[in-house]
Amino acid sequence: MRLLTGITYSVLLILFAFRAEAQIQSPGYRAEFGGIVKTGTQKPFWLISNRGGRYHPDNSSLFGGLYIGSEVERQNDLFKPAEDTVRKLQVDYGVEVFNRYNGDYDFQLQQYYADVSWWYFNFHTGARRETFGNQYNPLSGGSLLYSDNARPIPKIALSSDYIPVPFSKGYIEFKGYLSHGWFEKDRYTESPFFHHKNVYVQVGGDFPLNAHYGFHHYAMWGGFSPEYGQITDGWNAYKKIFIAENGDEESAPEAEVINALGNHLGSRNFGLDYRAEDFELQLYWQTIFEDGSGKRWRNIEDGLWGLVYENQKKNNKPLVEGALYEFLHTTDQSGEVHEIDGKIVGGNDNYFNNYLYQSGWTVNSYTIGTPMITSPVIQQKSSGQTMINNKIIAHHLGIKGWLMDNLYYRALMTYSINYGTNAKPFEPTKEEYSVLTEFNYQLPDHPTWQLKMKLAADFGDMYGKNFGVFFGVVNRNF
């Protein structure tokens, strides 16, 4: 973490040294305070999920947060990211602190980052809220592997926007991403590293129908294990992580020699986008794999599918601005058995769990990927070490729009069937309905002020019967 902090400070100093040359926006702020009142065993699912790990499931609570930086507008729930564009040298930066009170104060340094963008390329250092995947973020239940459910991972990253292939006249484009990050120390295997790369290709250009394909590779590696001690790291280990190669016999645990060094996850993202004059339709599919059987499509039944309608009328705040249906399936897992009589058959992929990294695919016990795979902090009410529910079938609906010029709404409804894990199945299975309705009201005479309210509820056997009210006041200046 000292290395990351040093890099961040160095970048900021360099950037401010040539402020006259670059587009560096003066800092603004976004302040928010409010509370959550709940009845039942915990806060409702959609009041704590995909919120950057901000809210704990227990107890009614109060909270307050302050963001200072160049991207105040991006911190707004109503923010729409711009299309990828060719840019002059541009700098973005920000710091966000957040404090919640659940009987005890919990201070969080939620974001701290500096980004440099030039032409098609971007350099990032620090921790920033982000998601990866081709899902429709305003209404989605969350990316399959990297949603906004957990606190941001500090990292350094190089990436690009879509770049036209030479001589293709913009009908074929590609983009890529590569990062190195640091997980928190307080987990079963302490302070492992984070690796992520992806590459996307898009075809279609200015045709109404575009298609895209993306490949994501994530890995958790290194760290200090209470059972095995220091896990091999360094440049030679990084090269093996990069290509998912087996570990060395003299330096890695036996299972890391038989299998790839580190804990690897991946996803293939497929998508079709149809643009008409007044609307856009999006269709996407995200696969998941954690081992060779998944890469060989043995778990092809598992994945996330989405269908989106988005209103594209200009200068209009329609009643229905966007609508979404998603289907999530993670029960196949290449079969229920990984080995028979010592022979590896490749089943029981056991998503987001790992024998060496027993805190799983989490940050501070919040799932990094889809929150439908239950975060340990929700079911175990503490810093649990494993995912107890990663076999799920879920249907998810979302809709958003405007009731008046200054009154925005969003509604989510999710029905899930939860099977537990192959090792410890739920008997019987647990069904759950989770719903959310939220309203954002911007004061007409005071446009920098916004009032927020969310009503949410759970009904079922997975999370119990819960009801909650979120209320908040936001002031921003940019």
Short mmCIF file of C-alpha atoms in Angstrom, two decimals:
data_model
loop_
_atom_site.label_atom_id
_atom_site.label_comp_id
_atom_site.label_asym_id
_atom_site.label_seq_id
_atom_site.Cartn_x
_atom_site.Cartn_y
_atom_site.Cartn_z
CA MET A 1 0.00 0.00 0.00
CA ARG A 2 2.95 2.37 0.55
CA LEU A 3 3.90 1.82 -3.08
CA LEU A 4 0.40 2.74 -4.27
CA THR A 5 0.24 5.82 -2.04
CA GLY A 6 3.64 6.96 -3.33
CA ILE A 7 2.57 6.49 -6.94
CA THR A 8 -0.64 8.43 -6.32
CA TYR A 9 1.19 11.35 -4.70
CA SER A 10 3.81 11.39 -7.48
CA VAL A 11 1.17 11.45 -10.20
CA LEU A 12 -0.69 14.30 -8.51
CA LEU A 13 2.49 16.36 -8.18
CA ILE A 14 3.40 15.84 -11.83
CA LEU A 15 -0.10 16.69 -12.97
CA PHE A 16 -0.39 19.92 -11.05
CA ALA A 17 3.05 20.90 -12.34
CA PHE A 18 1.68 21.15 -15.89
CA ARG A 19 -1.88 22.14 -15.08
CA ALA A 20 -1.73 24.79 -17.80
CA GLU A 21 -1.11 22.07 -20.40
CA ALA A 22 -3.86 19.68 -19.31
CA GLN A 23 -7.58 19.88 -18.70
CA ILE A 24 -7.74 19.75 -14.91
CA GLN A 25 -11.06 20.73 -13.45
CA SER A 26 -11.12 22.59 -10.16
CA PRO A 27 -12.40 20.41 -7.30
CA GLY A 28 -16.04 20.34 -6.33
CA TYR A 29 -17.76 18.48 -3.54
CA ARG A 30 -20.67 16.15 -2.87
CA ALA A 31 -21.90 15.83 0.71
CA GLU A 32 -24.55 13.33 1.81
CA PHE A 33 -26.09 12.42 5.14
CA GLY A 34 -29.07 10.35 6.17
CA GLY A 35 -30.14 7.11 7.76
CA ILE A 36 -31.66 3.68 7.30
CA VAL A 37 -34.48 2.43 9.49
CA LYS A 38 -35.25 -1.28 9.31
CA THR A 39 -37.49 -3.95 10.78
CA GLY A 40 -36.77 -7.66 10.60
CA THR A 41 -33.57 -9.63 10.94
CA GLN A 42 -31.43 -7.33 8.77
CA LYS A 43 -31.54 -4.44 6.32
CA PRO A 44 -33.28 -5.42 3.06
CA PHE A 45 -31.07 -6.87 0.35
CA TRP A 46 -31.31 -3.96 -2.09
CA LEU A 47 -30.47 -1.35 0.56
CA ILE A 48 -27.02 -2.88 1.16
CA SER A 49 -26.15 -4.56 -2.17
CA ASN A 50 -24.23 -2.81 -4.96
CA ARG A 51 -23.47 0.11 -2.64
CA GLY A 52 -19.67 -0.20 -2.50
CA GLY A 53 -19.69 -2.03 0.85
CA ARG A 54 -20.96 1.10 2.59
CA TYR A 55 -23.82 -0.30 4.65
CA HIS A 56 -23.73 -3.15 7.16
CA PRO A 57 -26.76 -5.50 7.25
CA ASP A 58 -27.30 -5.17 11.01
CA ASN A 59 -29.35 -2.57 12.87
CA SER A 60 -30.83 0.74 11.82
CA SER A 61 -28.05 3.21 11.13
CA LEU A 62 -26.98 6.76 10.37
CA PHE A 63 -24.39 7.75 7.78
CA GLY A 64 -22.54 10.67 6.27
CA GLY A 65 -20.15 11.03 3.38
CA LEU A 66 -18.07 13.65 1.59
CA TYR A 67 -16.50 13.47 -1.87
CA ILE A 68 -14.04 16.14 -3.03
CA GLY A 69 -12.68 15.99 -6.53
CA SER A 70 -13.14 16.67 -10.22
CA GLU A 71 -15.93 14.14 -10.83
CA VAL A 72 -18.79 15.30 -8.62
CA GLU A 73 -21.26 14.69 -11.43
CA ARG A 74 -20.09 11.07 -11.78
CA GLN A 75 -20.86 10.49 -8.09
CA ASN A 76 -24.53 11.28 -8.78
CA ASP A 77 -26.85 8.26 -9.00
CA LEU A 78 -28.34 9.75 -12.19
CA PHE A 79 -24.98 10.10 -13.97
CA LYS A 80 -24.75 8.68 -17.48
CA PRO A 81 -21.21 7.98 -18.72
CA ALA A 82 -20.33 9.58 -22.03
CA GLU A 83 -19.45 7.58 -25.11
CA ASP A 84 -15.77 6.78 -25.56
CA THR A 85 -14.16 9.80 -27.21
CA VAL A 86 -10.77 10.94 -28.38
CA ARG A 87 -9.54 13.45 -25.77
CA LYS A 88 -6.85 15.95 -25.13
CA LEU A 89 -4.80 15.44 -22.00
CA GLN A 90 -7.30 15.30 -19.12
CA VAL A 91 -6.90 14.71 -15.41
CA ASP A 92 -9.49 13.46 -12.93
CA TYR A 93 -9.03 12.96 -9.22
CA GLY A 94 -11.06 12.46 -6.08
CA VAL A 95 -11.20 11.53 -2.42
CA GLU A 96 -14.28 10.22 -0.63
CA VAL A 97 -14.70 9.58 3.08
CA PHE A 98 -17.73 7.82 4.52
CA ASN A 99 -18.83 7.18 8.08
CA ARG A 100 -21.68 4.96 9.28
CA TYR A 101 -23.02 4.47 12.77
CA ASN A 102 -24.45 1.05 13.64
CA GLY A 103 -23.93 1.30 17.38
CA ASP A 104 -20.24 1.89 16.62
CA TYR A 105 -18.66 4.39 14.25
CA ASP A 106 -17.14 2.87 11.12
CA PHE A 107 -14.97 5.34 9.20
CA GLN A 108 -14.12 4.37 5.61
CA LEU A 109 -11.75 5.90 3.09
CA GLN A 110 -14.01 4.87 0.24
CA GLN A 111 -12.24 6.41 -2.76
CA TYR A 112 -8.86 8.03 -3.44
CA TYR A 113 -7.57 8.18 -6.98
CA ALA A 114 -5.90 10.13 -9.76
CA ASP A 115 -6.57 9.37 -13.44
CA VAL A 116 -4.86 10.66 -16.56
CA SER A 117 -6.51 10.34 -19.99
CA TRP A 118 -5.00 11.20 -23.36
CA TRP A 119 -6.24 10.32 -26.82
CA TYR A 120 -7.69 6.80 -26.41
CA PHE A 121 -5.59 5.86 -23.38
CA ASN A 122 -6.05 6.06 -19.60
CA PHE A 123 -3.78 5.64 -16.58
CA HIS A 124 -5.32 5.08 -13.16
CA THR A 125 -3.90 4.88 -9.66
CA GLY A 126 -5.82 4.50 -6.41
CA ALA A 127 -9.24 3.16 -5.39
CA ARG A 128 -12.29 4.23 -7.37
CA ARG A 129 -15.85 2.93 -7.61
CA GLU A 130 -16.21 1.01 -10.86
CA THR A 131 -17.78 -2.03 -12.44
CA PHE A 132 -16.61 -4.33 -15.24
CA GLY A 133 -18.68 -6.22 -17.76
CA ASN A 134 -21.29 -5.42 -20.37
CA GLN A 135 -24.30 -5.29 -18.02
CA TYR A 136 -26.66 -2.28 -17.90
CA ASN A 137 -25.48 -0.73 -14.64
CA PRO A 138 -28.43 1.59 -13.83
CA LEU A 139 -30.79 -1.38 -13.37
CA SER A 140 -28.64 -4.52 -13.34
CA GLY A 141 -28.42 -6.86 -10.38
CA GLY A 142 -24.66 -6.63 -10.85
CA SER A 143 -21.85 -7.83 -13.07
CA LEU A 144 -21.20 -11.53 -12.68
CA LEU A 145 -17.56 -11.12 -11.58
CA TYR A 146 -16.98 -7.45 -10.70
CA SER A 147 -19.96 -5.41 -9.54
CA ASP A 148 -20.21 -2.36 -7.26
CA ASN A 149 -21.05 -4.56 -4.27
CA ALA A 150 -17.73 -4.33 -2.41
CA ARG A 151 -15.43 -1.49 -1.46
CA PRO A 152 -13.12 -0.43 -4.35
CA ILE A 153 -9.83 -2.30 -4.68
CA PRO A 154 -6.74 0.00 -4.75
CA LYS A 155 -4.79 -0.58 -7.95
CA ILE A 156 -2.75 0.84 -10.77
CA ALA A 157 -4.20 0.31 -14.24
CA LEU A 158 -3.62 1.03 -17.92
CA SER A 159 -6.59 0.94 -20.27
CA SER A 160 -7.97 2.23 -23.53
CA ASP A 161 -11.29 3.32 -24.95
CA TYR A 162 -12.44 1.67 -28.17
CA ILE A 163 -9.78 2.20 -30.87
CA PRO A 164 -10.72 1.80 -34.55
CA VAL A 165 -8.74 -0.86 -36.40
CA PRO A 166 -6.72 0.82 -39.17
CA PHE A 167 -8.46 0.80 -42.57
CA SER A 168 -11.70 -0.55 -41.04
CA LYS A 169 -13.40 2.88 -41.25
CA GLY A 170 -14.50 2.48 -37.63
CA TYR A 171 -16.51 -0.69 -38.24
CA ILE A 172 -14.08 -2.78 -36.15
CA GLU A 173 -12.82 -1.45 -32.81
CA PHE A 174 -11.00 -2.89 -29.83
CA LYS A 175 -10.08 -1.86 -26.30
CA GLY A 176 -8.09 -3.36 -23.43
CA TYR A 177 -7.38 -3.12 -19.72
CA LEU A 178 -4.58 -4.27 -17.41
CA SER A 179 -4.30 -3.68 -13.65
CA HIS A 180 -2.39 -4.74 -10.55
CA GLY A 181 -4.02 -4.24 -7.15
CA TRP A 182 -3.89 -4.99 -3.45
CA PHE A 183 -6.50 -6.76 -1.31
CA GLU A 184 -6.91 -5.82 2.34
CA LYS A 185 -4.73 -7.39 5.03
CA ASP A 186 -7.54 -8.50 7.35
CA ARG A 187 -8.59 -11.74 5.64
CA TYR A 188 -7.79 -15.46 5.96
CA THR A 189 -4.78 -15.25 3.64
CA GLU A 190 -3.41 -11.79 4.37
CA SER A 191 -2.70 -9.11 1.76
CA PRO A 192 -2.88 -11.03 -1.50
CA PHE A 193 -2.44 -9.27 -4.84
CA PHE A 194 -5.17 -8.58 -7.40
CA HIS A 195 -4.76 -9.10 -11.15
CA HIS A 196 -7.23 -8.16 -13.87
CA LYS A 197 -7.02 -7.83 -17.63
CA ASN A 198 -9.61 -7.73 -20.36
CA VAL A 199 -9.87 -7.21 -24.08
CA TYR A 200 -12.96 -6.30 -26.13
CA VAL A 201 -13.68 -6.17 -29.83
CA GLN A 202 -16.73 -4.42 -31.31
CA VAL A 203 -18.03 -4.54 -34.87
CA GLY A 204 -20.71 -2.48 -36.56
CA GLY A 205 -19.59 1.14 -36.45
CA ASP A 206 -22.46 3.43 -37.42
CA PHE A 207 -24.72 0.54 -38.45
CA PRO A 208 -27.88 0.21 -36.30
CA LEU A 209 -26.74 -3.22 -35.07
CA ASN A 210 -23.40 -3.62 -33.25
CA ALA A 211 -21.92 -6.76 -31.73
CA HIS A 212 -19.17 -7.04 -29.13
CA TYR A 213 -17.15 -9.71 -27.38
CA GLY A 214 -15.01 -9.31 -24.27
CA PHE A 215 -12.76 -11.64 -22.29
CA HIS A 216 -12.01 -10.98 -18.61
CA HIS A 217 -9.32 -12.68 -16.53
CA TYR A 218 -9.04 -12.08 -12.76
CA ALA A 219 -6.63 -13.61 -10.27
CA MET A 220 -5.90 -13.47 -6.55
CA TRP A 221 -2.29 -14.40 -5.76
CA GLY A 222 0.52 -14.07 -3.23
CA GLY A 223 -0.25 -13.14 0.37
CA PHE A 224 0.47 -14.81 3.69
CA SER A 225 -1.43 -18.00 4.56
CA PRO A 226 -1.85 -19.17 8.18
CA GLU A 227 -1.31 -22.74 6.90
CA TYR A 228 1.34 -22.36 4.17
CA GLY A 229 3.11 -19.15 5.19
CA GLN A 230 4.22 -16.68 2.53
CA ILE A 231 2.72 -17.61 -0.85
CA THR A 232 5.14 -17.25 -3.73
CA ASP A 233 5.10 -13.82 -5.36
CA GLY A 234 7.53 -11.64 -7.27
CA TRP A 235 8.12 -11.22 -10.99
CA ASN A 236 8.39 -14.94 -11.84
CA ALA A 237 5.13 -15.64 -10.03
CA TYR A 238 3.46 -12.70 -11.79
CA LYS A 239 4.38 -14.13 -15.19
CA LYS A 240 2.74 -17.42 -14.20
CA ILE A 241 -0.35 -15.58 -12.95
CA PHE A 242 -0.59 -13.63 -16.20
CA ILE A 243 -0.94 -16.81 -18.28
CA ALA A 244 -2.53 -18.98 -15.52
CA GLU A 245 0.45 -21.35 -15.38
CA ASN A 246 1.18 -23.98 -12.71
CA GLY A 247 3.27 -23.09 -9.66
CA ASP A 248 6.79 -24.35 -9.00
CA GLU A 249 7.21 -27.45 -6.82
CA GLU A 250 9.88 -25.88 -4.63
CA SER A 251 7.92 -22.73 -3.74
CA ALA A 252 4.15 -23.32 -4.09
CA PRO A 253 1.62 -25.45 -2.17
CA GLU A 254 0.96 -28.83 -3.80
CA ALA A 255 -2.46 -27.83 -5.16
CA GLU A 256 -0.88 -24.74 -6.75
CA VAL A 257 1.56 -27.04 -8.58
CA ILE A 258 -1.19 -29.39 -9.80
CA ASN A 259 -3.40 -26.48 -10.80
CA ALA A 260 -2.63 -22.91 -11.82
CA LEU A 261 -0.77 -20.71 -9.34
CA GLY A 262 -3.26 -18.45 -7.57
CA ASN A 263 -7.05 -18.26 -7.60
CA HIS A 264 -8.28 -17.52 -11.13
CA LEU A 265 -11.69 -16.42 -12.41
CA GLY A 266 -12.81 -15.50 -15.88
CA SER A 267 -15.77 -14.43 -17.96
CA ARG A 268 -16.67 -14.19 -21.63
CA ASN A 269 -18.99 -11.27 -22.39
CA PHE A 270 -21.16 -11.32 -25.52
CA GLY A 271 -23.46 -8.50 -26.56
CA LEU A 272 -25.72 -7.13 -29.29
CA ASP A 273 -26.82 -3.48 -29.39
CA TYR A 274 -29.56 -2.23 -31.71
CA ARG A 275 -29.93 1.53 -32.08
CA ALA A 276 -33.09 3.04 -33.56
CA GLU A 277 -33.89 6.73 -33.77
CA ASP A 278 -35.73 6.93 -30.44
CA PHE A 279 -34.65 3.81 -28.52
CA GLU A 280 -31.91 1.26 -28.02
CA LEU A 281 -32.13 -2.46 -27.30
CA GLN A 282 -29.28 -4.36 -25.66
CA LEU A 283 -28.83 -8.09 -25.27
CA TYR A 284 -25.92 -9.51 -23.26
CA TRP A 285 -24.55 -12.75 -21.88
CA GLN A 286 -21.75 -13.18 -19.34
CA THR A 287 -20.23 -16.61 -18.71
CA ILE A 288 -18.21 -17.67 -15.67
CA PHE A 289 -15.29 -20.05 -15.20
CA GLU A 290 -12.89 -20.78 -12.37
CA ASP A 291 -10.96 -23.74 -13.77
CA GLY A 292 -10.25 -25.75 -16.91
CA SER A 293 -13.68 -27.36 -17.04
CA GLY A 294 -15.32 -23.95 -17.13
CA LYS A 295 -12.97 -22.74 -19.86
CA ARG A 296 -13.98 -25.83 -21.85
CA TRP A 297 -17.66 -24.79 -21.56
CA ARG A 298 -18.68 -27.70 -19.31
CA ASN A 299 -20.71 -25.24 -17.24
CA ILE A 300 -22.34 -23.54 -20.22
CA GLU A 301 -25.70 -23.47 -18.41
CA ASP A 302 -24.27 -20.98 -15.91
CA GLY A 303 -24.13 -17.28 -16.62
CA LEU A 304 -25.92 -13.94 -16.63
CA TRP A 305 -28.29 -12.97 -19.45
CA GLY A 306 -29.81 -9.50 -19.86
CA LEU A 307 -32.27 -7.69 -22.12
CA VAL A 308 -32.50 -3.88 -21.95
CA TYR A 309 -34.74 -1.19 -23.43
CA GLU A 310 -33.48 2.38 -23.20
CA ASN A 311 -35.37 5.48 -24.36
CA GLN A 312 -33.12 7.65 -26.56
CA LYS A 313 -35.41 10.62 -27.17
CA LYS A 314 -33.49 13.85 -26.74
CA ASN A 315 -34.47 16.66 -24.38
CA ASN A 316 -37.04 14.47 -22.71
CA LYS A 317 -37.59 12.96 -19.28
CA PRO A 318 -39.89 10.05 -20.08
CA LEU A 319 -41.94 8.03 -17.64
CA VAL A 320 -39.99 4.95 -18.76
CA GLU A 321 -36.38 5.87 -19.44
CA GLY A 322 -35.09 2.31 -19.23
CA ALA A 323 -36.27 -1.22 -18.47
CA LEU A 324 -34.38 -4.46 -17.90
CA TYR A 325 -34.82 -8.19 -17.42
CA GLU A 326 -31.93 -10.37 -16.21
CA PHE A 327 -31.63 -14.10 -15.64
CA LEU A 328 -28.86 -15.55 -13.47
CA HIS A 329 -28.00 -19.26 -13.32
CA THR A 330 -25.06 -20.68 -11.29
CA THR A 331 -26.22 -24.18 -10.27
CA ASP A 332 -24.44 -26.28 -12.91
CA GLN A 333 -20.81 -25.67 -11.85
CA SER A 334 -19.56 -28.36 -14.30
CA GLY A 335 -21.27 -31.03 -12.18
CA GLU A 336 -21.35 -31.67 -8.44
CA VAL A 337 -18.13 -33.71 -8.08
CA HIS A 338 -14.55 -32.52 -8.65
CA GLU A 339 -12.78 -35.86 -8.32
CA ILE A 340 -13.68 -39.55 -8.09
CA ASP A 341 -11.25 -42.05 -6.53
CA GLY A 342 -8.37 -39.60 -6.96
CA LYS A 343 -9.20 -38.84 -10.60
CA ILE A 344 -9.97 -35.21 -11.43
CA VAL A 345 -13.27 -34.97 -13.31
CA GLY A 346 -13.51 -31.19 -13.05
CA GLY A 347 -16.85 -30.54 -11.41
CA ASN A 348 -17.87 -28.57 -8.29
CA ASP A 349 -16.44 -25.28 -9.53
CA ASN A 350 -17.60 -23.81 -6.19
CA TYR A 351 -17.81 -20.21 -7.41
CA PHE A 352 -16.04 -17.50 -5.40
CA ASN A 353 -14.62 -20.05 -2.90
CA ASN A 354 -11.01 -21.25 -2.79
CA TYR A 355 -9.13 -23.61 -0.46
CA LEU A 356 -6.11 -21.27 -0.13
CA TYR A 357 -7.88 -17.91 -0.23
CA GLN A 358 -10.66 -18.88 2.14
CA SER A 359 -12.12 -15.39 2.46
CA GLY A 360 -13.24 -15.97 -1.11
CA TRP A 361 -13.88 -13.49 -3.90
CA THR A 362 -14.60 -10.67 -1.44
CA VAL A 363 -13.38 -7.38 -0.03
CA ASN A 364 -14.13 -6.91 3.67
CA SER A 365 -16.55 -9.88 3.44
CA TYR A 366 -18.64 -8.28 0.66
CA THR A 367 -18.80 -10.25 -2.60
CA ILE A 368 -16.89 -8.58 -5.44
CA GLY A 369 -19.09 -10.15 -8.10
CA THR A 370 -22.85 -10.47 -8.28
CA PRO A 371 -24.41 -9.89 -4.84
CA MET A 372 -26.79 -12.78 -5.59
CA ILE A 373 -23.89 -15.02 -4.55
CA THR A 374 -24.36 -14.18 -0.91
CA SER A 375 -21.74 -12.05 0.81
CA PRO A 376 -20.38 -13.65 4.00
CA VAL A 377 -21.13 -10.45 5.92
CA ILE A 378 -24.86 -10.86 5.21
CA GLN A 379 -25.35 -14.47 6.22
CA GLN A 380 -22.72 -14.68 8.96
CA LYS A 381 -23.03 -11.10 10.27
CA SER A 382 -19.25 -10.92 10.60
CA SER A 383 -16.06 -11.36 8.61
CA GLY A 384 -17.01 -14.86 7.45
CA GLN A 385 -14.50 -16.91 5.51
CA THR A 386 -16.57 -18.70 2.86
CA MET A 387 -19.51 -18.30 0.52
CA ILE A 388 -22.34 -20.44 1.84
CA ASN A 389 -24.63 -19.81 -1.13
CA ASN A 390 -23.23 -19.85 -4.66
CA LYS A 391 -25.84 -22.01 -6.43
CA ILE A 392 -28.63 -19.67 -7.49
CA ILE A 393 -31.34 -19.24 -10.07
CA ALA A 394 -32.65 -15.67 -10.17
CA HIS A 395 -35.00 -13.49 -12.21
CA HIS A 396 -34.42 -9.75 -11.92
CA LEU A 397 -36.52 -6.84 -13.22
CA GLY A 398 -35.72 -3.14 -13.25
CA ILE A 399 -37.35 0.05 -14.48
CA LYS A 400 -36.46 3.73 -14.19
CA GLY A 401 -37.74 7.06 -15.40
CA TRP A 402 -39.25 10.40 -14.40
CA LEU A 403 -42.52 11.07 -12.60
CA MET A 404 -41.97 14.84 -12.95
CA ASP A 405 -39.17 17.04 -14.27
CA ASN A 406 -37.47 17.01 -10.87
CA LEU A 407 -38.59 13.59 -9.59
CA TYR A 408 -36.71 10.49 -10.72
CA TYR A 409 -37.66 6.94 -9.76
CA ARG A 410 -36.09 3.49 -9.99
CA ALA A 411 -37.64 0.14 -9.08
CA LEU A 412 -36.07 -3.33 -8.78
CA MET A 413 -37.64 -6.71 -8.11
CA THR A 414 -35.71 -9.95 -7.74
CA TYR A 415 -36.92 -13.51 -7.27
CA SER A 416 -34.23 -16.03 -6.39
CA ILE A 417 -34.05 -19.74 -5.60
CA ASN A 418 -31.00 -20.42 -3.42
CA TYR A 419 -29.42 -23.88 -3.22
CA GLY A 420 -26.40 -23.26 -0.94
CA THR A 421 -23.24 -25.05 -2.14
CA ASN A 422 -22.51 -28.55 -3.37
CA ALA A 423 -20.74 -29.35 -0.10
CA LYS A 424 -23.53 -27.92 2.09
CA PRO A 425 -26.77 -27.69 0.14
CA PHE A 426 -29.83 -25.95 1.55
CA GLU A 427 -32.46 -28.56 2.33
CA PRO A 428 -35.00 -27.46 1.36
CA THR A 429 -33.97 -24.73 -1.05
CA LYS A 430 -34.62 -21.14 -0.01
CA GLU A 431 -36.77 -18.79 -2.08
CA GLU A 432 -36.63 -15.02 -1.74
CA TYR A 433 -38.30 -11.92 -3.14
CA SER A 434 -36.36 -8.65 -2.80
CA VAL A 435 -37.85 -5.35 -3.95
CA LEU A 436 -36.74 -1.73 -4.03
CA THR A 437 -38.40 1.55 -5.00
CA GLU A 438 -36.36 4.73 -4.84
CA PHE A 439 -37.04 8.40 -5.51
CA ASN A 440 -34.63 11.29 -6.10
CA TYR A 441 -36.10 14.79 -5.91
CA GLN A 442 -34.10 17.82 -6.96
CA LEU A 443 -35.31 21.03 -5.33
CA PRO A 444 -36.46 23.36 -8.14
CA ASP A 445 -35.28 26.57 -6.48
CA HIS A 446 -32.10 25.01 -5.09
CA PRO A 447 -30.63 22.78 -7.85
CA THR A 448 -27.59 21.82 -5.78
CA TRP A 449 -29.82 20.07 -3.23
CA GLN A 450 -31.37 16.64 -3.68
CA LEU A 451 -33.66 14.58 -1.44
CA LYS A 452 -33.52 10.78 -1.62
CA MET A 453 -35.80 8.07 -0.32
CA LYS A 454 -35.74 4.31 -0.83
CA LEU A 455 -38.28 1.74 0.28
CA ALA A 456 -37.12 -1.88 0.26
CA ALA A 457 -38.34 -5.25 1.49
CA ASP A 458 -37.42 -8.95 1.54
CA PHE A 459 -39.89 -11.82 1.69
CA GLY A 460 -38.73 -15.41 1.94
CA ASP A 461 -36.49 -17.96 3.59
CA MET A 462 -33.06 -16.74 2.48
CA TYR A 463 -32.92 -13.33 4.17
CA GLY A 464 -36.14 -13.45 6.15
CA LYS A 465 -38.87 -10.83 6.17
CA ASN A 466 -37.36 -7.37 6.27
CA PHE A 467 -38.53 -3.85 5.57
CA GLY A 468 -36.39 -0.74 5.41
CA VAL A 469 -36.55 2.97 4.65
CA PHE A 470 -33.51 4.88 3.40
CA PHE A 471 -33.59 8.67 3.57
CA GLY A 472 -30.83 11.02 2.54
CA VAL A 473 -30.01 14.63 1.74
CA VAL A 474 -27.37 15.50 -0.86
CA ASN A 475 -25.66 18.81 -1.56
CA ARG A 476 -23.18 19.13 -4.39
CA ASN A 477 -21.22 21.86 -6.10
CA PHE A 478 -19.19 21.45 -9.28
#
